[in-house]
Amino acid sequence: MTRPARNAAPIHLAVALDGAGWYPAAWREPGARPVDLFTARYWADLTSTAERGLLDFVTIEDSLDLQSADPFSDDVDTRTDQVRGRLDALLVAAAVAPLTQHVGLVPTVTTTHTEPFHVSKAVATLDHVSRGRAGWRVQVGGTPGETGHFGRRTRPTIRRDLASSPEGRAAVRERFDEAADHVEVVRRLWDSWEDDAEIRDVATGRFVDRDRLHHVDFEGRHFSVRGPSITPRPPQGQPVVTALAHQTIPYELAARSADVVFVTPHDDEQAASIVGEVRGAEARVGRDAHPLMVFADLVVVLGSTTDAARARRRRLDEAAGAPFTSDAHVFTGTAADLASLLLRWHDVGYDGFRLRPAVVDDDLVAVVDEVVPALQRAGAFRTAYDPGSLRERLGLPVAVNRYAPASA
Amino acid sequence: MSQPRKQVILGAHFPGVNNTTVWSDPASGSHIDLSSFTHFAQTAERGRFDFLFLAEGLRLREQRGRIHDLDVVGRPDTFTVLAALAAVTEHLGLAGTINTTFNEPYEVARQLATLDHLSGGRAAWNVVTSSDAFTGENFRRGGFLPHAERYERAEEFVATARELWDSWPADAVRAAGTDFLSDASAGDFEHRGKHFDVAGRFTVPRSPQGHPVVLQAGDSSDGRELAARSADAVFSRHSTGDDARSFYRDVKGRLGRYGRQPDDLKILPAATFVLGDTDAEARDRAAEVRRQQVSPQTAILLLEQVWNRDLSDYDPDGPLPTVDPIVSDASSIVRGRARQVGDPVAEAARYRAVAEAKGLSIREVVIELTGRQTFVGSPETVARTLEDAVATDVSDGFILVPHITPGGLDEFADRVVPLLQERGVLRRDYTEGATLRDHLGLGAARPASDWGSSASAAHGAPTVSVATDARASA
Ligand SMILES: Cc1cc2nc3c(=O)[nH]c(=O)nc-3n(C[C@H](O)[C@H](O)[C@H](O)COP(=O)(O)O)c2cc1C
């Protein structure tokens, strides 16, 4: 079966992994494995399932703060009925890399308190150990909790109400500017080794050609970094940089720094207007790279019928004691209906989707076993992995090294 | 039967970025592909080693203002490659070198606790303190830390990490009924000290070992004191004879002050080995390895580190320079390297004396005077020498550094390990338990407050204990 496609490009599909799932009561569902959340086996299992579904990549959530009911508040979170605790996402991705072959691995790493030098070599190494499947979900930090964990910062932390005042907006702007600098340094460091820097020339006794290693000499407001990286250029050259964005400032960060942006339309109208806003942000920042790939984020509660899905949702909300709210649209329905929605939004300009399973053990499996086949039947999704890196799978161009002499 | 024999602890050091590693050998493989690390780790596990070890340097070495190009250059991120190795090994400890100057405790504690979870209790941390401004150029704060304060920060860093690891009670994750947490304050911590003023909630539940194993690799008196006070093991350069025995006595002798027993701290020097079917063959091979390690270009470079001046015009097969070394700390030509030459004039005199006595060229004298092989001989000789060394308190074991990546450990695992097992000084299987602490016989992790208080009792009131006390009384 084929459809009269307006967007002939294939759909790209990712899932966002976080604990037992995105619904607070997910860990209490029958079949959930809450005691396994902190084991390698659990994560190997989820990524293998994603790979069985031929998904482009998985993202792994993380934060330098413990989960809480309100991360922007100074109040101490006292809940005991929700998942608390996370492993470092990048290390989780590294630990599943040798156990998978194809699926892209995109951990969340914060830019606000971390060292660009460390982040650069960590993501580069993830790319080495996964043979070209690494990405990075850039996350801007700055909640009061995070700031306390690093101590020495005196700059304002980001609170919810700050965004509505001029000082608040300036603080947000500063954090995002720092994030853009951070990504810039990370990207330069990835290029600081040319691909053929290692020569092993016994005659001259040289292991590397040092003319193919480059200082990056970044000087910015927040940090200066000399380079080169201690880690050779990753297989993809530039691992895939992604960012979640809901507003103008984050859209601009994505347009300056990322390859893929995750956005959160709630209906068809927003779906169309957000693509326009992203393209506008690209024009404003003068992006000359390959256009941003735009993915829509959706929380998914799937069921064999719409009623069954709604019943699941109700049960989860009741267990949590409050209806679930999210920055992203919550899709509640059948796999077939979700596939139709994805095809429709694909036609208005979405390159792909990042699905956030409400309950990972149920909804990830439903995505793999039902949504993917529905998209395949529509001729919009791969039926096997092609060999190649994550960049190649996404159709991103070869990452030309900014320091390498242009080949004649 | 006599006393049970003192067991040999074995670490497997992935070949590093100095001239111990021979990259020019046809057998030498990639230094960055996961396949090399996997091969190396699986050999170590087959050989029933206690742990794999990775060194780290956070800036590429430079000499005379240019990136040093004669040795292996480049390595992966320590934590990331160890996490990947957790997936392809089952028992082997995974030890990474992580610097306390250019990191923050919250992040490092998180990464170590994560690695400990992902590996089922096999994580270890080699604490190093390099703090030079040269390395600092790669980091936010630059060369912010005076050399004299490097251990103060390191100690407070380790203490803070231990507090973070203790911040989740072992039974905090209940995950039953309606309670995910059994305790709403899981992860709460507060540390108010000179170097770290942090508070909040830690993200990682208590890991299988509680506290990953902590190694320390600094040689100064301050470094040794840090080891005695804060570490489970020491990575040292003192690998042979009386020099090693006196280091061993010195460091173990410091433990009593902190209420610790000699067995609580393992002394593990770096060591190299060259095997042959006979001792004579091994000696020949060792000489060949030395020639590979000291190429003509490397000979000049190593000599420049002694002479502290440009010697690029000298013939490596000719005589030593007649000019004298430059004596000035400020103009050191080598940067980004842990070890540096002490007194250049005395060193040069030693080089000249040896060259004259034996009639050696520059390359020959450098081969003669830099880096000896620790264990050279047939498998029987090496097994016996190694067992004797441990039995006579040269050390509690060794961290072995092969010359070839990734296959350099294979021969040791295949030929020496069975002999050590026959002698009853190395496990035939990992039967002591699942964790690295179990392999090393370290017992359960002591709580952070315990480390702090024994330190303060014996050593005035260092910053860390002040912070701990303040917390207790708050
Ligand atoms: C055997 C040994 C191995 C070391 N390995 C490293 C290393 O991999 N990375 C590093 O940055 N420093 C390394 N160091 C440096 C020490 O941790 C320490 O920072 C340095 O020796 C200065 O301290 P000290 O004056 O106490 O020796 C090593 C030191 C020793 C003795």
mmCIF file of N, CA and C in Angstrom, chain A residues 287-381:
data_model
loop_
_atom_site.group_PDB
_atom_site.id
_atom_site.type_symbol
_atom_site.label_atom_id
_atom_site.label_comp_id
_atom_site.label_asym_id
_atom_site.label_seq_id
_atom_site.Cartn_x
_atom_site.Cartn_y
_atom_site.Cartn_z
ATOM 1 N N ARG A 287 22.049 30.843 9.548
ATOM 2 C CA ARG A 287 22.525 29.458 9.412
ATOM 3 C C ARG A 287 22.855 29.180 7.954
ATOM 4 N N ASP A 288 24.082 28.697 7.738
ATOM 5 C CA ASP A 288 24.399 28.323 6.361
ATOM 6 C C ASP A 288 24.634 26.823 6.228
ATOM 7 N N ALA A 289 24.592 26.118 7.377
ATOM 8 C CA ALA A 289 24.749 24.663 7.325
ATOM 9 C C ALA A 289 23.490 24.045 6.717
ATOM 10 N N HIS A 290 23.538 22.756 6.539
ATOM 11 C CA HIS A 290 22.360 21.965 6.165
ATOM 12 C C HIS A 290 21.171 22.409 7.018
ATOM 13 N N PRO A 291 19.983 22.589 6.439
ATOM 14 C CA PRO A 291 18.844 23.051 7.246
ATOM 15 C C PRO A 291 18.607 22.133 8.449
ATOM 16 N N LEU A 292 18.173 22.735 9.541
ATOM 17 C CA LEU A 292 17.840 21.952 10.725
ATOM 18 C C LEU A 292 16.835 20.871 10.361
ATOM 19 N N MET A 293 17.067 19.677 10.863
ATOM 20 C CA MET A 293 16.030 18.662 10.745
ATOM 21 C C MET A 293 15.060 18.903 11.892
ATOM 22 N N VAL A 294 13.773 18.927 11.582
ATOM 23 C CA VAL A 294 12.780 19.233 12.605
ATOM 24 C C VAL A 294 12.021 17.957 12.961
ATOM 25 N N PHE A 295 12.091 17.623 14.246
ATOM 26 C CA PHE A 295 11.366 16.464 14.775
ATOM 27 C C PHE A 295 10.296 16.990 15.734
ATOM 28 N N ALA A 296 9.106 16.436 15.660
ATOM 29 C CA ALA A 296 8.083 16.765 16.657
ATOM 30 C C ALA A 296 8.144 15.733 17.783
ATOM 31 N N ASP A 297 8.082 16.238 18.993
ATOM 32 C CA ASP A 297 8.031 15.380 20.178
ATOM 33 C C ASP A 297 6.578 15.076 20.525
ATOM 34 N N LEU A 298 6.299 13.833 20.825
ATOM 35 C CA LEU A 298 4.960 13.451 21.262
ATOM 36 C C LEU A 298 5.069 12.444 22.394
ATOM 37 N N VAL A 299 4.319 12.689 23.458
ATOM 38 C CA VAL A 299 4.166 11.649 24.469
ATOM 39 C C VAL A 299 3.124 10.679 23.933
ATOM 40 N N VAL A 300 3.378 9.389 24.013
ATOM 41 C CA VAL A 300 2.409 8.456 23.430
ATOM 42 C C VAL A 300 1.873 7.459 24.450
ATOM 43 N N VAL A 301 0.518 7.416 24.503
ATOM 44 C CA VAL A 301 -0.195 6.418 25.307
ATOM 45 C C VAL A 301 -0.989 5.592 24.310
ATOM 46 N N LEU A 302 -0.533 4.392 24.039
ATOM 47 C CA LEU A 302 -1.137 3.610 22.963
ATOM 48 C C LEU A 302 -2.051 2.526 23.522
ATOM 49 N N GLY A 303 -3.042 2.154 22.709
ATOM 50 C CA GLY A 303 -3.947 1.076 23.094
ATOM 51 C C GLY A 303 -4.491 0.404 21.849
ATOM 52 N N SER A 304 -5.067 -0.779 22.036
ATOM 53 C CA SER A 304 -5.578 -1.504 20.864
ATOM 54 C C SER A 304 -6.797 -0.790 20.290
ATOM 55 N N THR A 305 -7.509 -0.052 21.148
ATOM 56 C CA THR A 305 -8.581 0.837 20.668
ATOM 57 C C THR A 305 -8.360 2.180 21.347
ATOM 58 N N THR A 306 -9.035 3.203 20.826
ATOM 59 C CA THR A 306 -8.917 4.508 21.457
ATOM 60 C C THR A 306 -9.387 4.443 22.903
ATOM 61 N N ASP A 307 -10.465 3.707 23.117
ATOM 62 C CA ASP A 307 -10.975 3.587 24.486
ATOM 63 C C ASP A 307 -9.963 2.914 25.399
ATOM 64 N N ALA A 308 -9.310 1.896 24.863
ATOM 65 C CA ALA A 308 -8.323 1.190 25.692
ATOM 66 C C ALA A 308 -7.170 2.131 26.044
ATOM 67 N N ALA A 309 -6.769 2.945 25.092
ATOM 68 C CA ALA A 309 -5.682 3.889 25.364
ATOM 69 C C ALA A 309 -6.117 4.907 26.422
ATOM 70 N N ARG A 310 -7.357 5.386 26.265
ATOM 71 C CA ARG A 310 -7.854 6.366 27.255
ATOM 72 C C ARG A 310 -7.937 5.749 28.642
ATOM 73 N N ALA A 311 -8.348 4.499 28.657
ATOM 74 C CA ALA A 311 -8.445 3.828 29.955
ATOM 75 C C ALA A 311 -7.069 3.720 30.601
ATOM 76 N N ARG A 312 -6.064 3.443 29.791
ATOM 77 C CA ARG A 312 -4.703 3.373 30.331
ATOM 78 C C ARG A 312 -4.298 4.732 30.910
ATOM 79 N N ARG A 313 -4.610 5.746 30.136
ATOM 80 C CA ARG A 313 -4.240 7.081 30.566
ATOM 81 C C ARG A 313 -4.914 7.449 31.891
ATOM 82 N N ARG A 314 -6.205 7.101 31.959
ATOM 83 C CA ARG A 314 -6.932 7.382 33.206
ATOM 84 C C ARG A 314 -6.303 6.656 34.382
ATOM 85 N N ARG A 315 -5.990 5.395 34.129
ATOM 86 C CA ARG A 315 -5.414 4.596 35.217
ATOM 87 C C ARG A 315 -4.093 5.215 35.693
ATOM 88 N N LEU A 316 -3.282 5.648 34.735
ATOM 89 C CA LEU A 316 -1.990 6.237 35.097
ATOM 90 C C LEU A 316 -2.181 7.546 35.856
ATOM 91 N N ASP A 317 -3.153 8.344 35.412
ATOM 92 C CA ASP A 317 -3.409 9.618 36.096
ATOM 93 C C ASP A 317 -3.936 9.385 37.502
ATOM 94 N N GLU A 318 -4.817 8.394 37.617
ATOM 95 C CA GLU A 318 -5.353 8.109 38.946
ATOM 96 C C GLU A 318 -4.252 7.642 39.891
ATOM 97 N N ALA A 319 -3.402 6.798 39.398
ATOM 98 C CA ALA A 319 -2.304 6.322 40.246
ATOM 99 C C ALA A 319 -1.407 7.481 40.659
ATOM 100 N N ALA A 320 -1.211 8.431 39.761
ATOM 101 C CA ALA A 320 -0.335 9.562 40.069
ATOM 102 C C ALA A 320 -1.034 10.591 40.953
ATOM 103 N N GLY A 321 -2.354 10.552 40.970
ATOM 104 C CA GLY A 321 -3.104 11.492 41.798
ATOM 105 C C GLY A 321 -3.378 12.814 41.117
ATOM 106 N N ALA A 322 -2.980 12.963 39.869
ATOM 107 C CA ALA A 322 -3.223 14.207 39.135
ATOM 108 C C ALA A 322 -3.062 13.918 37.652
ATOM 109 N N PRO A 323 -3.811 14.680 36.826
ATOM 110 C CA PRO A 323 -3.633 14.470 35.382
ATOM 111 C C PRO A 323 -2.214 14.857 34.960
ATOM 112 N N PHE A 324 -1.684 14.091 34.032
ATOM 113 C CA PHE A 324 -0.327 14.326 33.546
ATOM 114 C C PHE A 324 -0.306 15.573 32.673
ATOM 115 N N THR A 325 0.670 16.434 32.900
ATOM 116 C CA THR A 325 0.843 17.573 32.004
ATOM 117 C C THR A 325 2.234 17.486 31.402
ATOM 118 N N SER A 326 2.365 18.031 30.203
ATOM 119 C CA SER A 326 3.643 17.904 29.518
ATOM 120 C C SER A 326 3.861 19.091 28.598
ATOM 121 N N ASP A 327 5.127 19.378 28.316
ATOM 122 C CA ASP A 327 5.432 20.386 27.304
ATOM 123 C C ASP A 327 5.001 19.897 25.923
ATOM 124 N N ALA A 328 4.951 18.576 25.758
ATOM 125 C CA ALA A 328 4.610 18.015 24.451
ATOM 126 C C ALA A 328 3.168 17.538 24.440
ATOM 127 N N HIS A 329 2.623 17.426 23.237
ATOM 128 C CA HIS A 329 1.273 16.894 23.071
ATOM 129 C C HIS A 329 1.254 15.432 23.527
ATOM 130 N N VAL A 330 0.182 15.078 24.244
ATOM 131 C CA VAL A 330 0.028 13.688 24.651
ATOM 132 C C VAL A 330 -0.929 13.017 23.678
ATOM 133 N N PHE A 331 -0.404 12.121 22.888
ATOM 134 C CA PHE A 331 -1.253 11.372 21.960
ATOM 135 C C PHE A 331 -1.808 10.156 22.683
ATOM 136 N N THR A 332 -3.126 10.018 22.661
ATOM 137 C CA THR A 332 -3.765 8.869 23.297
ATOM 138 C C THR A 332 -4.615 8.183 22.248
ATOM 139 N N GLY A 333 -4.244 7.000 21.839
ATOM 140 C CA GLY A 333 -5.035 6.337 20.808
ATOM 141 C C GLY A 333 -4.355 5.086 20.293
ATOM 142 N N THR A 334 -4.747 4.698 19.096
ATOM 143 C CA THR A 334 -4.212 3.457 18.528
ATOM 144 C C THR A 334 -2.944 3.743 17.728
ATOM 145 N N ALA A 335 -2.222 2.682 17.461
ATOM 146 C CA ALA A 335 -1.011 2.802 16.655
ATOM 147 C C ALA A 335 -1.352 3.320 15.262
ATOM 148 N N ALA A 336 -2.468 2.850 14.722
ATOM 149 C CA ALA A 336 -2.844 3.282 13.374
ATOM 150 C C ALA A 336 -3.127 4.779 13.350
ATOM 151 N N ASP A 337 -3.830 5.264 14.383
ATOM 152 C CA ASP A 337 -4.117 6.704 14.427
ATOM 153 C C ASP A 337 -2.849 7.518 14.619
ATOM 154 N N LEU A 338 -1.921 7.003 15.428
ATOM 155 C CA LEU A 338 -0.648 7.704 15.606
ATOM 156 C C LEU A 338 0.097 7.743 14.268
ATOM 157 N N ALA A 339 0.102 6.636 13.561
ATOM 158 C CA ALA A 339 0.786 6.608 12.266
ATOM 159 C C ALA A 339 0.179 7.655 11.329
ATOM 160 N N SER A 340 -1.152 7.791 11.339
ATOM 161 C CA SER A 340 -1.781 8.808 10.476
ATOM 162 C C SER A 340 -1.339 10.209 10.862
ATOM 163 N N LEU A 341 -1.289 10.464 12.172
ATOM 164 C CA LEU A 341 -0.852 11.788 12.629
ATOM 165 C C LEU A 341 0.587 12.058 12.171
ATOM 166 N N LEU A 342 1.440 11.077 12.330
ATOM 167 C CA LEU A 342 2.842 11.273 11.941
ATOM 168 C C LEU A 342 2.933 11.552 10.438
ATOM 169 N N LEU A 343 2.168 10.814 9.644
ATOM 170 C CA LEU A 343 2.209 11.029 8.191
ATOM 171 C C LEU A 343 1.711 12.435 7.843
ATOM 172 N N ARG A 344 0.674 12.868 8.549
ATOM 173 C CA ARG A 344 0.103 14.189 8.270
ATOM 174 C C ARG A 344 1.127 15.280 8.609
ATOM 175 N N TRP A 345 1.762 15.162 9.758
ATOM 176 C CA TRP A 345 2.740 16.193 10.141
ATOM 177 C C TRP A 345 4.011 16.092 9.285
ATOM 178 N N HIS A 346 4.337 14.897 8.910
ATOM 179 C CA HIS A 346 5.458 14.722 7.987
ATOM 180 C C HIS A 346 5.214 15.562 6.736
ATOM 181 N N ASP A 347 3.979 15.573 6.290
ATOM 182 C CA ASP A 347 3.652 16.321 5.079
ATOM 183 C C ASP A 347 3.752 17.835 5.259
ATOM 184 N N VAL A 348 3.598 18.325 6.495
ATOM 185 C CA VAL A 348 3.744 19.777 6.664
ATOM 186 C C VAL A 348 5.187 20.153 6.984
ATOM 187 N N GLY A 349 6.108 19.223 6.907
ATOM 188 C CA GLY A 349 7.522 19.612 6.989
ATOM 189 C C GLY A 349 8.315 18.976 8.108
ATOM 190 N N TYR A 350 7.760 18.024 8.818
ATOM 191 C CA TYR A 350 8.543 17.365 9.868
ATOM 192 C C TYR A 350 9.376 16.234 9.269
ATOM 193 N N ASP A 351 10.668 16.270 9.588
ATOM 194 C CA ASP A 351 11.556 15.206 9.106
ATOM 195 C C ASP A 351 11.372 13.939 9.914
ATOM 196 N N GLY A 352 10.932 14.114 11.135
ATOM 197 C CA GLY A 352 10.820 12.939 11.973
ATOM 198 C C GLY A 352 10.131 13.258 13.284
ATOM 199 N N PHE A 353 10.135 12.262 14.157
ATOM 200 C CA PHE A 353 9.412 12.360 15.417
ATOM 201 C C PHE A 353 10.207 11.704 16.519
ATOM 202 N N ARG A 354 10.086 12.311 17.695
ATOM 203 C CA ARG A 354 10.676 11.679 18.865
ATOM 204 C C ARG A 354 9.525 11.329 19.791
ATOM 205 N N LEU A 355 9.292 10.053 19.938
ATOM 206 C CA LEU A 355 8.157 9.595 20.737
ATOM 207 C C LEU A 355 8.619 9.326 22.154
ATOM 208 N N ARG A 356 7.845 9.865 23.085
ATOM 209 C CA ARG A 356 8.157 9.669 24.501
ATOM 210 C C ARG A 356 7.162 8.652 25.042
ATOM 211 N N PRO A 357 7.570 7.417 25.239
ATOM 212 C CA PRO A 357 6.618 6.410 25.693
ATOM 213 C C PRO A 357 6.116 6.715 27.097
ATOM 214 N N ALA A 358 4.791 6.675 27.261
ATOM 215 C CA ALA A 358 4.219 6.935 28.585
ATOM 216 C C ALA A 358 4.718 5.896 29.574
ATOM 217 N N VAL A 359 4.684 4.644 29.160
ATOM 218 C CA VAL A 359 5.190 3.532 29.968
ATOM 219 C C VAL A 359 6.136 2.776 29.059
ATOM 220 N N VAL A 360 7.401 2.761 29.399
ATOM 221 C CA VAL A 360 8.359 2.305 28.402
ATOM 222 C C VAL A 360 8.132 0.850 28.025
ATOM 223 N N ASP A 361 7.803 0.023 29.014
ATOM 224 C CA ASP A 361 7.664 -1.391 28.691
ATOM 225 C C ASP A 361 6.453 -1.672 27.807
ATOM 226 N N ASP A 362 5.449 -0.818 27.843
ATOM 227 C CA ASP A 362 4.276 -1.018 26.995
ATOM 228 C C ASP A 362 4.352 -0.206 25.708
ATOM 229 N N ASP A 363 4.610 1.088 25.858
ATOM 230 C CA ASP A 363 4.483 1.962 24.694
ATOM 231 C C ASP A 363 5.684 1.872 23.749
ATOM 232 N N LEU A 364 6.865 1.605 24.257
ATOM 233 C CA LEU A 364 7.999 1.390 23.352
ATOM 234 C C LEU A 364 7.737 0.146 22.506
ATOM 235 N N VAL A 365 7.252 -0.896 23.161
ATOM 236 C CA VAL A 365 6.962 -2.138 22.438
ATOM 237 C C VAL A 365 5.861 -1.898 21.398
ATOM 238 N N ALA A 366 4.850 -1.110 21.761
ATOM 239 C CA ALA A 366 3.767 -0.823 20.800
ATOM 240 C C ALA A 366 4.289 -0.008 19.617
ATOM 241 N N VAL A 367 5.201 0.921 19.884
ATOM 242 C CA VAL A 367 5.799 1.699 18.786
ATOM 243 C C VAL A 367 6.501 0.743 17.826
ATOM 244 N N VAL A 368 7.285 -0.151 18.402
ATOM 245 C CA VAL A 368 8.091 -1.060 17.589
ATOM 246 C C VAL A 368 7.218 -2.073 16.848
ATOM 247 N N ASP A 369 6.249 -2.614 17.541
ATOM 248 C CA ASP A 369 5.478 -3.714 16.949
ATOM 249 C C ASP A 369 4.263 -3.263 16.162
ATOM 250 N N GLU A 370 3.809 -2.037 16.379
ATOM 251 C CA GLU A 370 2.578 -1.617 15.701
ATOM 252 C C GLU A 370 2.720 -0.330 14.900
ATOM 253 N N VAL A 371 3.334 0.688 15.506
ATOM 254 C CA VAL A 371 3.439 1.957 14.782
ATOM 255 C C VAL A 371 4.404 1.808 13.601
ATOM 256 N N VAL A 372 5.549 1.200 13.851
ATOM 257 C CA VAL A 372 6.526 1.027 12.781
ATOM 258 C C VAL A 372 5.949 0.231 11.612
ATOM 259 N N PRO A 373 5.303 -0.910 11.861
ATOM 260 C CA PRO A 373 4.712 -1.627 10.714
ATOM 261 C C PRO A 373 3.675 -0.785 9.963
ATOM 262 N N ALA A 374 2.902 0.020 10.692
ATOM 263 C CA ALA A 374 1.906 0.861 10.011
ATOM 264 C C ALA A 374 2.605 1.862 9.088
ATOM 265 N N LEU A 375 3.700 2.448 9.557
ATOM 266 C CA LEU A 375 4.439 3.390 8.710
ATOM 267 C C LEU A 375 5.098 2.662 7.539
ATOM 268 N N GLN A 376 5.561 1.464 7.805
ATOM 269 C CA GLN A 376 6.166 0.677 6.719
ATOM 270 C C GLN A 376 5.123 0.373 5.641
ATOM 271 N N ARG A 377 3.917 0.020 6.087
ATOM 272 C CA ARG A 377 2.866 -0.280 5.105
ATOM 273 C C ARG A 377 2.550 0.946 4.256
ATOM 274 N N ALA A 378 2.731 2.117 4.870
ATOM 275 C CA ALA A 378 2.490 3.348 4.121
ATOM 276 C C ALA A 378 3.693 3.728 3.259
ATOM 277 N N GLY A 379 4.716 2.906 3.287
ATOM 278 C CA GLY A 379 5.907 3.171 2.467
ATOM 279 C C GLY A 379 6.732 4.329 2.990
ATOM 280 N N ALA A 380 6.551 4.666 4.278
ATOM 281 C CA ALA A 380 7.209 5.849 4.805
ATOM 282 C C ALA A 380 8.329 5.533 5.783
ATOM 283 N N PHE A 381 8.616 4.263 6.003
ATOM 284 C CA PHE A 381 9.659 3.935 6.977
ATOM 285 C C PHE A 381 10.451 2.736 6.489
#
